[in-house]
Short mmCIF file of C-alpha atoms and ligand atoms in Angstrom, two decimals:
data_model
loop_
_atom_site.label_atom_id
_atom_site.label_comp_id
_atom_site.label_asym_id
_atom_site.label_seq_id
_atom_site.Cartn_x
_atom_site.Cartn_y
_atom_site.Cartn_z
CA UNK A 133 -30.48 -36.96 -10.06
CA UNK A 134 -33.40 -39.29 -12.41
CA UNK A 135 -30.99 -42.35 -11.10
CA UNK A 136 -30.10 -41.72 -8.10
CA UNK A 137 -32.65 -43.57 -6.43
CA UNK A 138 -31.34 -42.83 -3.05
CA UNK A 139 -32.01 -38.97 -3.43
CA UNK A 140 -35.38 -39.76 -4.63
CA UNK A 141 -38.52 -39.02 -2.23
CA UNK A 142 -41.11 -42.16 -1.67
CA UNK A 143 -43.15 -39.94 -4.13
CA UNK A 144 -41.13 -39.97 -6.89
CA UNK A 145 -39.60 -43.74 -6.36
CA UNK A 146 -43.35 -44.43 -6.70
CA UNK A 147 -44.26 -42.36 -9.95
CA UNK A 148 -40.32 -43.81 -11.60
CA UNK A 149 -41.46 -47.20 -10.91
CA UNK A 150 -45.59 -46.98 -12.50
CA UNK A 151 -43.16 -45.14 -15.49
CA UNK A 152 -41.39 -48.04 -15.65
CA UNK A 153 -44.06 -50.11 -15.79
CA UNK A 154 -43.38 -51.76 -12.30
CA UNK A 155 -45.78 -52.41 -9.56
CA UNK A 156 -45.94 -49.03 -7.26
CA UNK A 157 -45.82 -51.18 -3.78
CA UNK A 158 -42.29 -51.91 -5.46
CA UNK A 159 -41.25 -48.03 -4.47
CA UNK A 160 -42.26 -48.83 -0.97
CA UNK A 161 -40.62 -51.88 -0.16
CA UNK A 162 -37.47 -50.25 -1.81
CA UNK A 163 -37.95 -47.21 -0.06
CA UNK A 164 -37.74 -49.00 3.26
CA UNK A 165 -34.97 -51.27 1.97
CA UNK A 166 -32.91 -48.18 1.46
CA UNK A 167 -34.04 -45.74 3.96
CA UNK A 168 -34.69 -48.07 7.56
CA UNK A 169 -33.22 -50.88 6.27
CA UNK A 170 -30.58 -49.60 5.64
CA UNK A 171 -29.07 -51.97 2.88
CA UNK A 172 -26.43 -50.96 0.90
CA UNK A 173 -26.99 -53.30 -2.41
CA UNK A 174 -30.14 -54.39 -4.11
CA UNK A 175 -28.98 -57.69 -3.68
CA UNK A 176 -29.98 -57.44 0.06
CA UNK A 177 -33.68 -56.41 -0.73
CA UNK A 178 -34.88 -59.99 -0.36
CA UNK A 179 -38.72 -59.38 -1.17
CA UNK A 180 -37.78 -57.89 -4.40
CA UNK A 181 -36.93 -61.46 -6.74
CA UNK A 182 -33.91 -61.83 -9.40
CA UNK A 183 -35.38 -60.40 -11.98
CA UNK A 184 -36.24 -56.71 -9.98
CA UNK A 185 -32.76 -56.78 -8.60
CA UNK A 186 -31.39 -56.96 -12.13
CA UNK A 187 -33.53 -54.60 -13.75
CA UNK A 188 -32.68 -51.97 -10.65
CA UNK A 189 -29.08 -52.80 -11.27
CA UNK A 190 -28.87 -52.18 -14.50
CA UNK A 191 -30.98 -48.76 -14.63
CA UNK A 192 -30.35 -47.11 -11.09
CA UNK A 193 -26.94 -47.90 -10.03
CA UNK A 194 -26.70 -47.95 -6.32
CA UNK A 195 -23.49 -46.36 -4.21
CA UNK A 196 -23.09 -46.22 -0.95
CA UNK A 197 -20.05 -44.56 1.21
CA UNK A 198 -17.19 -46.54 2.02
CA UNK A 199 -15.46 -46.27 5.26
CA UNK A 200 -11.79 -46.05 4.41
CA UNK A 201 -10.71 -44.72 8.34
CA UNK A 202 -12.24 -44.86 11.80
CA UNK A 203 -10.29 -42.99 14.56
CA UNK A 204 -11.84 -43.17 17.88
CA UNK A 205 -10.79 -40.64 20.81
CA UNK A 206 -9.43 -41.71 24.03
CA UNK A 207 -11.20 -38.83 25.95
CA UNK A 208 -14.30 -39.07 25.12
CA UNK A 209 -14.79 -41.39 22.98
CA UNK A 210 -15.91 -39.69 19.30
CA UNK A 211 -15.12 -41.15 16.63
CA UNK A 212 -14.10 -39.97 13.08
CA UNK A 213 -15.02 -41.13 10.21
CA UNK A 214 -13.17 -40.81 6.70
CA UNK A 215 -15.19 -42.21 3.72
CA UNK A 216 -14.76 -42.49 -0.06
CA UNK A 217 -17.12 -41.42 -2.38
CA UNK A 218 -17.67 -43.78 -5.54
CA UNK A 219 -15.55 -41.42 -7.57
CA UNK A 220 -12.86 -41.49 -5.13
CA UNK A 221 -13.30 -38.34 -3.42
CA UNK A 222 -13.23 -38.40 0.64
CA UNK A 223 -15.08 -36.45 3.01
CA UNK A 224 -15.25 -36.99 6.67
CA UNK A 225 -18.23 -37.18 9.25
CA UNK A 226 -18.27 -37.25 13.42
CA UNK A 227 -20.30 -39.31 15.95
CA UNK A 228 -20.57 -38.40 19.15
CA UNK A 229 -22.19 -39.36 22.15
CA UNK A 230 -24.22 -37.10 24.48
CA UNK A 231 -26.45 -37.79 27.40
CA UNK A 232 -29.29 -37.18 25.41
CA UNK A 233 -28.42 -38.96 22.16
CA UNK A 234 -26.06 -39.70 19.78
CA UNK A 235 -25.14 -37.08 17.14
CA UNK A 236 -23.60 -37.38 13.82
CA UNK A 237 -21.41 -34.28 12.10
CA UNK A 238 -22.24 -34.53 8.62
CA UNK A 239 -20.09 -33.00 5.38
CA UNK A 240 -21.78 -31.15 2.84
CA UNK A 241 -19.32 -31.03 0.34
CA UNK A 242 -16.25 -31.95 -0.56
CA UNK A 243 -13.77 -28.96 0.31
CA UNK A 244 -15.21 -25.69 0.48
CA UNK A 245 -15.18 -21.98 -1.51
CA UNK A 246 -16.00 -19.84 1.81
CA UNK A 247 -12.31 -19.31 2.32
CA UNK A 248 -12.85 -18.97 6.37
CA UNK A 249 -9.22 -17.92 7.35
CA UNK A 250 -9.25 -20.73 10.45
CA UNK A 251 -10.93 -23.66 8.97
CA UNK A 252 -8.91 -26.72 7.18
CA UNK A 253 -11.92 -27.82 4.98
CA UNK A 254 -11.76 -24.83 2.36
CA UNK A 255 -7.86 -24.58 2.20
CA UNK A 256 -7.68 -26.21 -1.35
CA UNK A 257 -11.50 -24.79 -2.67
CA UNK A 258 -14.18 -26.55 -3.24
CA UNK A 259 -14.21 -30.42 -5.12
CA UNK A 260 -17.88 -30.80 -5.81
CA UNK A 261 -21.23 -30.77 -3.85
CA UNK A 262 -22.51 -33.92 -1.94
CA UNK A 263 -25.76 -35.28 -3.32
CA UNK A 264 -29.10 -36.05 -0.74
CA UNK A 265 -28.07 -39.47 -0.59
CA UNK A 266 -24.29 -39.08 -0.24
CA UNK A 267 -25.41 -37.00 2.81
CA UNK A 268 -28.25 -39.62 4.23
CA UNK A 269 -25.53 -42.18 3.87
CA UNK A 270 -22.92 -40.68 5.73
CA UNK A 271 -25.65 -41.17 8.47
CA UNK A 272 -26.89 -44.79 7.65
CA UNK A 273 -23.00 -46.13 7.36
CA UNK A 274 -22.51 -44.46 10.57
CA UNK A 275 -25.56 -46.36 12.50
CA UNK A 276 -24.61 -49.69 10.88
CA UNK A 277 -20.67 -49.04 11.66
CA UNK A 278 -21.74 -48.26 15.44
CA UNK A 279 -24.87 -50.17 15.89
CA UNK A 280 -26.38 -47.54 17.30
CA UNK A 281 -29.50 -45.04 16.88
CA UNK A 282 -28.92 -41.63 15.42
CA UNK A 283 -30.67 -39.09 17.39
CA UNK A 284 -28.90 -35.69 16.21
CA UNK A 285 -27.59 -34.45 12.96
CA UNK A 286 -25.96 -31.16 12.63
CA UNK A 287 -24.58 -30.19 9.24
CA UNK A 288 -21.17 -28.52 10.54
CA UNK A 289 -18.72 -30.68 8.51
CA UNK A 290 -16.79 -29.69 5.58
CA UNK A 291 -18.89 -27.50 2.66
CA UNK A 292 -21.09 -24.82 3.31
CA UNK A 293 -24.35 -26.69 3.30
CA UNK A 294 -26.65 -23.14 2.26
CA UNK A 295 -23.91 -23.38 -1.00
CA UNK A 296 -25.54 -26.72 -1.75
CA UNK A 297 -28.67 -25.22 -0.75
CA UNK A 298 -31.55 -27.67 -3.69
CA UNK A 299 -29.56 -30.89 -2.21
CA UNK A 300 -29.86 -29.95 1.34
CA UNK A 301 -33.55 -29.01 1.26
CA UNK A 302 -33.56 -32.72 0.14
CA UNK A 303 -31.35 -34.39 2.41
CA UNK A 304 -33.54 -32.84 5.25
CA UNK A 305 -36.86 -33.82 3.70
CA UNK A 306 -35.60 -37.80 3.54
CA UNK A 307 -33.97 -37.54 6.94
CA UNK A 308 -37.02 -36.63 8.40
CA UNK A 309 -39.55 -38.45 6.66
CA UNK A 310 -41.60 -40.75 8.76
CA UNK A 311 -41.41 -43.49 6.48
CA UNK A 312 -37.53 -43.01 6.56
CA UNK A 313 -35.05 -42.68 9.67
CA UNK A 314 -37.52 -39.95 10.72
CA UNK A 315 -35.12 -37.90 12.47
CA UNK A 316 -37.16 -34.74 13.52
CA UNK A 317 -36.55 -31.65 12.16
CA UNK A 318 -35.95 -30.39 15.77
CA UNK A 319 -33.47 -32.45 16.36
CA UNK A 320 -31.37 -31.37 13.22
CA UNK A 321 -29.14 -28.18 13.08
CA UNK A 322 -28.02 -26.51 9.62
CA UNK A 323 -24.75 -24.40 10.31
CA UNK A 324 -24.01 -21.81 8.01
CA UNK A 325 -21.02 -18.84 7.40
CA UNK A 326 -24.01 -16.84 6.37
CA UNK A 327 -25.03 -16.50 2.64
CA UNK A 328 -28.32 -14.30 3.12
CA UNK A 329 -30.62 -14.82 0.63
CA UNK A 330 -30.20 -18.84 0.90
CA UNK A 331 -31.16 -18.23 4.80
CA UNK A 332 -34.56 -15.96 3.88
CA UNK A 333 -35.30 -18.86 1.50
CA UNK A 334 -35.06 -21.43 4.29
CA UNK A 335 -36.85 -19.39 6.78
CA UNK A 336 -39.75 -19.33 4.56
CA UNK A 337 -39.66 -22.96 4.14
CA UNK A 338 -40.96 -22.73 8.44
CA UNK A 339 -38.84 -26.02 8.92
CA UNK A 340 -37.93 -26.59 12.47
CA UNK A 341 -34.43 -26.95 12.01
CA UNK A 342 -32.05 -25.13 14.24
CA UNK A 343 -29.97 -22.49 11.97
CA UNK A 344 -26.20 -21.93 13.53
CA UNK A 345 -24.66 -18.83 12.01
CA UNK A 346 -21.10 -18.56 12.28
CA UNK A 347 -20.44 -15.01 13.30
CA UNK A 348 -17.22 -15.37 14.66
CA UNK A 349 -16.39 -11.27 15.14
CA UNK A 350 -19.07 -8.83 16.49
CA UNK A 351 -18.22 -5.98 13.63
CA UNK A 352 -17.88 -5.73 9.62
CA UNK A 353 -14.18 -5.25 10.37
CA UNK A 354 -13.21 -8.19 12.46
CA UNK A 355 -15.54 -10.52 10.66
CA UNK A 356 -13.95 -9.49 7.29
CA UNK A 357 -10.61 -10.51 8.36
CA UNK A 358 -11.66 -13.64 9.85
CA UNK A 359 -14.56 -14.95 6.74
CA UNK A 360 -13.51 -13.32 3.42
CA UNK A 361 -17.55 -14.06 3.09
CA UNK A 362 -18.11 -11.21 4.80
CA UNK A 363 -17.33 -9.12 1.83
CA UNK A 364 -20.16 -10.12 0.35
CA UNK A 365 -22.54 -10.01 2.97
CA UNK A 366 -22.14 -7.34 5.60
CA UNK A 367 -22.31 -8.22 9.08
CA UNK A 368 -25.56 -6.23 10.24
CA UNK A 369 -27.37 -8.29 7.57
CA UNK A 370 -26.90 -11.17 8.87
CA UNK A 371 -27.93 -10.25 12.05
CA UNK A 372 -31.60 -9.14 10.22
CA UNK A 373 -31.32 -12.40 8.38
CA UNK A 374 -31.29 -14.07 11.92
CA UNK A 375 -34.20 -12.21 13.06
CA UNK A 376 -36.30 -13.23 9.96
CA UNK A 377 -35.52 -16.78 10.42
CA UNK A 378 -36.58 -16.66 14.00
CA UNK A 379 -39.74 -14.78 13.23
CA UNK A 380 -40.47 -16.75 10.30
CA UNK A 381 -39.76 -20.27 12.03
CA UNK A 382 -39.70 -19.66 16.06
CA UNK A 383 -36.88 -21.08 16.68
CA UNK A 384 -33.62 -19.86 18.76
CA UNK A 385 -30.56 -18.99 16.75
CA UNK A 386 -27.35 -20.41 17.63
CA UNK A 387 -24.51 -17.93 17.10
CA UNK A 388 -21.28 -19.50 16.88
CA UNK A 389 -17.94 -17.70 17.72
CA UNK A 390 -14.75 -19.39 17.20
CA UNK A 391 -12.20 -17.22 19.78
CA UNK A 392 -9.05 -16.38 18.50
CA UNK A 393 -6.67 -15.18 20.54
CA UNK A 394 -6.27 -11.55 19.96
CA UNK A 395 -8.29 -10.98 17.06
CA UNK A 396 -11.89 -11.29 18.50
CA UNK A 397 -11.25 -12.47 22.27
CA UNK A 398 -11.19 -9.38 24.23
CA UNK A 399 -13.76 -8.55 26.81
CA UNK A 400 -14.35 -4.98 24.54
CA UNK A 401 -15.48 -7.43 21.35
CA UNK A 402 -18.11 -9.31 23.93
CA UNK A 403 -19.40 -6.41 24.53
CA UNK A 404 -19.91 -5.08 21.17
CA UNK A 405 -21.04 -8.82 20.31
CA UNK A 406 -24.03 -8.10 23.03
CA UNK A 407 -24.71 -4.91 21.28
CA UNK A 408 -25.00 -6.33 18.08
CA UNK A 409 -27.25 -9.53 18.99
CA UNK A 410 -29.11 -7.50 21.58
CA UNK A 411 -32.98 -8.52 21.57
CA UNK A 412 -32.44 -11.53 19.37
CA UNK A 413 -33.69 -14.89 20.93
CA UNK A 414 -30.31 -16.44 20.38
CA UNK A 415 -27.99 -18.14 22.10
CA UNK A 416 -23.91 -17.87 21.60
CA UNK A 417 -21.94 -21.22 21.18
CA UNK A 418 -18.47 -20.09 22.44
CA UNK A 419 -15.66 -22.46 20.97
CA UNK A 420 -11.45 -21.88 21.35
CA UNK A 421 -10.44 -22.05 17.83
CA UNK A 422 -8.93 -25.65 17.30
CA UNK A 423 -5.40 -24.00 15.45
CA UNK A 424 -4.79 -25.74 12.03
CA UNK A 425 -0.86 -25.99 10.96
CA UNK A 426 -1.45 -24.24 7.92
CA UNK A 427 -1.99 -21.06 9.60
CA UNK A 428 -0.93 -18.68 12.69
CA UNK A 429 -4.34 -18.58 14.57
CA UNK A 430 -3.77 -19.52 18.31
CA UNK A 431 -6.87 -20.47 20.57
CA UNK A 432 -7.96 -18.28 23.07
CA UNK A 433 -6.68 -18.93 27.03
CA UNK A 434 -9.03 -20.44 29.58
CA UNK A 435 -9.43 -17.17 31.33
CA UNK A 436 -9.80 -15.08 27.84
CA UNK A 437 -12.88 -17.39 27.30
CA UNK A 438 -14.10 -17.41 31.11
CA UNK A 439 -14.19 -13.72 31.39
CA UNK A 440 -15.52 -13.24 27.57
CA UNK A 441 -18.32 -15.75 29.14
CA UNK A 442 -19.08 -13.82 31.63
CA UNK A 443 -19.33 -10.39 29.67
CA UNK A 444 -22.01 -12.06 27.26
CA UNK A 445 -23.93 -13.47 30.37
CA UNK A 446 -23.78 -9.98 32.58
CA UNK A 447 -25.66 -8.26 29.32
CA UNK A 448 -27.96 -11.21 29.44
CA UNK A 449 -27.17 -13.67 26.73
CA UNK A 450 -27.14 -17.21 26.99
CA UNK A 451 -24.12 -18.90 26.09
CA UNK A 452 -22.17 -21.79 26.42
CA UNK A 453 -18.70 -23.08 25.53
CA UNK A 454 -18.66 -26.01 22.94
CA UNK A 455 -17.54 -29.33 24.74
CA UNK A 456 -14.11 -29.70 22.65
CA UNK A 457 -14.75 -33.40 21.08
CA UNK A 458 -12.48 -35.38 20.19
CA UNK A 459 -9.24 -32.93 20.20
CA UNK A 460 -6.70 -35.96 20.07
CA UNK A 461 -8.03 -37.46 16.82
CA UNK A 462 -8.00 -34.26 14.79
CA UNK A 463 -11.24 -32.31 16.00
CA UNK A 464 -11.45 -29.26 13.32
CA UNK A 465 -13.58 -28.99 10.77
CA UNK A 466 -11.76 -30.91 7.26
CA UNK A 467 -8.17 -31.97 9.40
CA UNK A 468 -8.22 -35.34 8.77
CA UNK A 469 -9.41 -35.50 5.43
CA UNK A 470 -6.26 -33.09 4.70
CA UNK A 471 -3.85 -35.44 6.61
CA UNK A 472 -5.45 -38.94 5.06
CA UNK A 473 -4.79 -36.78 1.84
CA UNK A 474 -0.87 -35.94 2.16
CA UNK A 475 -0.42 -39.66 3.76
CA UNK A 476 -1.51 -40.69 0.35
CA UNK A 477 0.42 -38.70 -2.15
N1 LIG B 1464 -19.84 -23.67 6.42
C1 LIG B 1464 -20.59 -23.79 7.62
C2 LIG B 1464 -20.41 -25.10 8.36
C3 LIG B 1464 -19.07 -25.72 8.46
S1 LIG B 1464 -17.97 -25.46 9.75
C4 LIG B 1464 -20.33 -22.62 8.53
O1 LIG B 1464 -19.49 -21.80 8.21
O2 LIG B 1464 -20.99 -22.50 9.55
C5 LIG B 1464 -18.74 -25.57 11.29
C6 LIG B 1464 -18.23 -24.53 12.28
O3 LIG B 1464 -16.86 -24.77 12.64
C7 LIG B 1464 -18.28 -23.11 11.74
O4 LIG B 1464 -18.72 -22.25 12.74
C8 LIG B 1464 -16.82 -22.85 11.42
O5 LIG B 1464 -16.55 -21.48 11.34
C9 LIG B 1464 -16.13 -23.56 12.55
N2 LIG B 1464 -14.72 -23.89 12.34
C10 LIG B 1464 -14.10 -24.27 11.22
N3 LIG B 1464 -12.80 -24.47 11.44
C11 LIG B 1464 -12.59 -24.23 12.76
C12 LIG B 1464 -11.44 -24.26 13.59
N4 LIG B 1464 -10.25 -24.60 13.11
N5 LIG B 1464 -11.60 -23.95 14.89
C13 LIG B 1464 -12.82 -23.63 15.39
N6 LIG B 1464 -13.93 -23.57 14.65
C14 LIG B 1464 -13.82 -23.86 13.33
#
């Protein structure tokens, strides 16, 4: 972490360049060089002089993300993007565009350990954990690859961001720093498969992050079969975990359920879900499970989802059905950085 200067607050760029015996204003300008700027090699810092740039070449080496695929959908225009790591690893991120904004999926790590039974990111475990900046950068090379202003960022890409919980605190404190891309913490949502005692620790934190917990089954039984996670943490938990965070923080959950057809689809699961959320200022992000080849899971039909909708609503929850992005360039969750992988071997 001492040289990654990217992953560094203004703070401590300020107190590593006085140890250094360099001017503290330094820290600032290369601060905003980095952070607004958005520059992605000291040699670009032009207010800096030869001699600075060496020095900071020599003792903090710089990386940035490098786009190795862009796939843009025809529907709706998303767009995917794969990028390699400096030690050759590749994770992939999402921009989309929305009336109010544009958003920007974000990976937390490369692979994943949660073993959900549906998702392509954790198929082959977990590689490593992303660093701050290797997370802030999947952002910046995303605004200077589209030109455009980052208004959202969830962290729903591969990794279970709560697993990677010390870098993540980071990432969101540089994200949202006003003298960075000061992306408010309202505007950011942390999605997580539900490791308990990482969500009490953020929900004392107060940030004003959105938390999305993937619930995905509305009992211990169903969710168990579905999120091997659920071993570990039983399902009822959760649900108290939820209710801390909202009365530590104020805001709304998000619940998301992935429907699968026949295993937690039926109109009787919606209305245990409602019993098991009841009273919780939530709201429930329905989404068809995008299938992955590697396993038998089949999305729910229109009318499965339409009339689990409507069970949800009649008991007084609000819910809606995730806008399926970018389905033709391989929407789920770690697809295309599994099919860039087996194109290359
Ligand atoms: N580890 C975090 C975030 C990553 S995945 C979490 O579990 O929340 C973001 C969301 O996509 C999660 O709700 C996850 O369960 C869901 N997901 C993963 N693969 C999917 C698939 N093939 N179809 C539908 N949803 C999927």
């Amino acid at each position: 972490m001492k040289y990654d200067v990217k992953s560094m607050t203004l703070q401590e760029l300020t107190e590593e360049m006085k140890d250094c015996g360099k001017p503290a204003f330094r820290a600032k300008q290369i601060y905003d060089w980095l952070h607004v700027k958005l520059v992605r090699n000291y040699g670009e810092m032009k207010n800096l002089g030869r001699d600075m740039i060496e020095y900071l070449d020599e003792h903090y080496p710089l990386y940035a993300v490098k786009p190795v695929e862009t796939l843009t959908s025809q529907e709706d225009g998303t767009k995917k993007f794969l990028f390699e790591l400096h030690d050759g690893n590749i994770i992939e991120s999402v921009w989309m565009q929305y009336k109010h904004g544009n958003s920007v999926c974000i990976s937390s790590q490369v692979g994943c350990r949660m073993g959900c039974r549906f998702c392509a990111s954790t198929l082959d475990g977990l590689v490593r954990s992303l660093t701050p900046s290797e997370m802030l950068d999947q952002i910046y090379a995303i605004t200077l690859l589209t030109g455009q202003k980052v208004s959202n960022v969830v962290i729903m890409g591969s990794g279970e961001p709560l697993d990677n919980y010390d870098n993540l605190l980071r990432f969101l404190t540089l994200i949202s720093d006003e003298h960075g891309l000061n992306i408010s913490a309202r505007n950011i949502t942390v999605s997580t498969c539900g490791l308990i005692p990482r969500m009490m620790e953020l929900a004392n934190q107060k940030l004003q992050i959105t938390l999305a917990v993937s619930l995905h089954a509305p009992n211990q039984e169903r969710r168990s079969a579905l999120m091997p996670i659920a071993n570990r943490y039983e399902i009822h938990e959760v649900v108290d975990a939820c209710r801390y965070y909202f009365e530590q923080t104020g805001r709304r959950i998000t619940f998301e359920y992935s429907l699968v057809a026949g295993e937690n689809d039926s109109e009787e699961n919606a209305m245990e879900l409602a019993g098991l959320i009841r009273g919780i200022n939530c709201h429930v992000n329905l989404i068809p499970v995008n299938p992955i080849k590697e396993r038998s899971y089949r999305e729910s039909t229109a009318g499965a989802v339409r009339a689990f909708k409507n069970k949800l609503e009649k008991s007084g929850i609000h819910v809606t059905i995730r806008r399926e992005m970018g389905r033709d360039i391989n929407g789920a969750c770690g697809q295309l950085r599994r099919s860039y992988k087996e194109k290359q071997c």
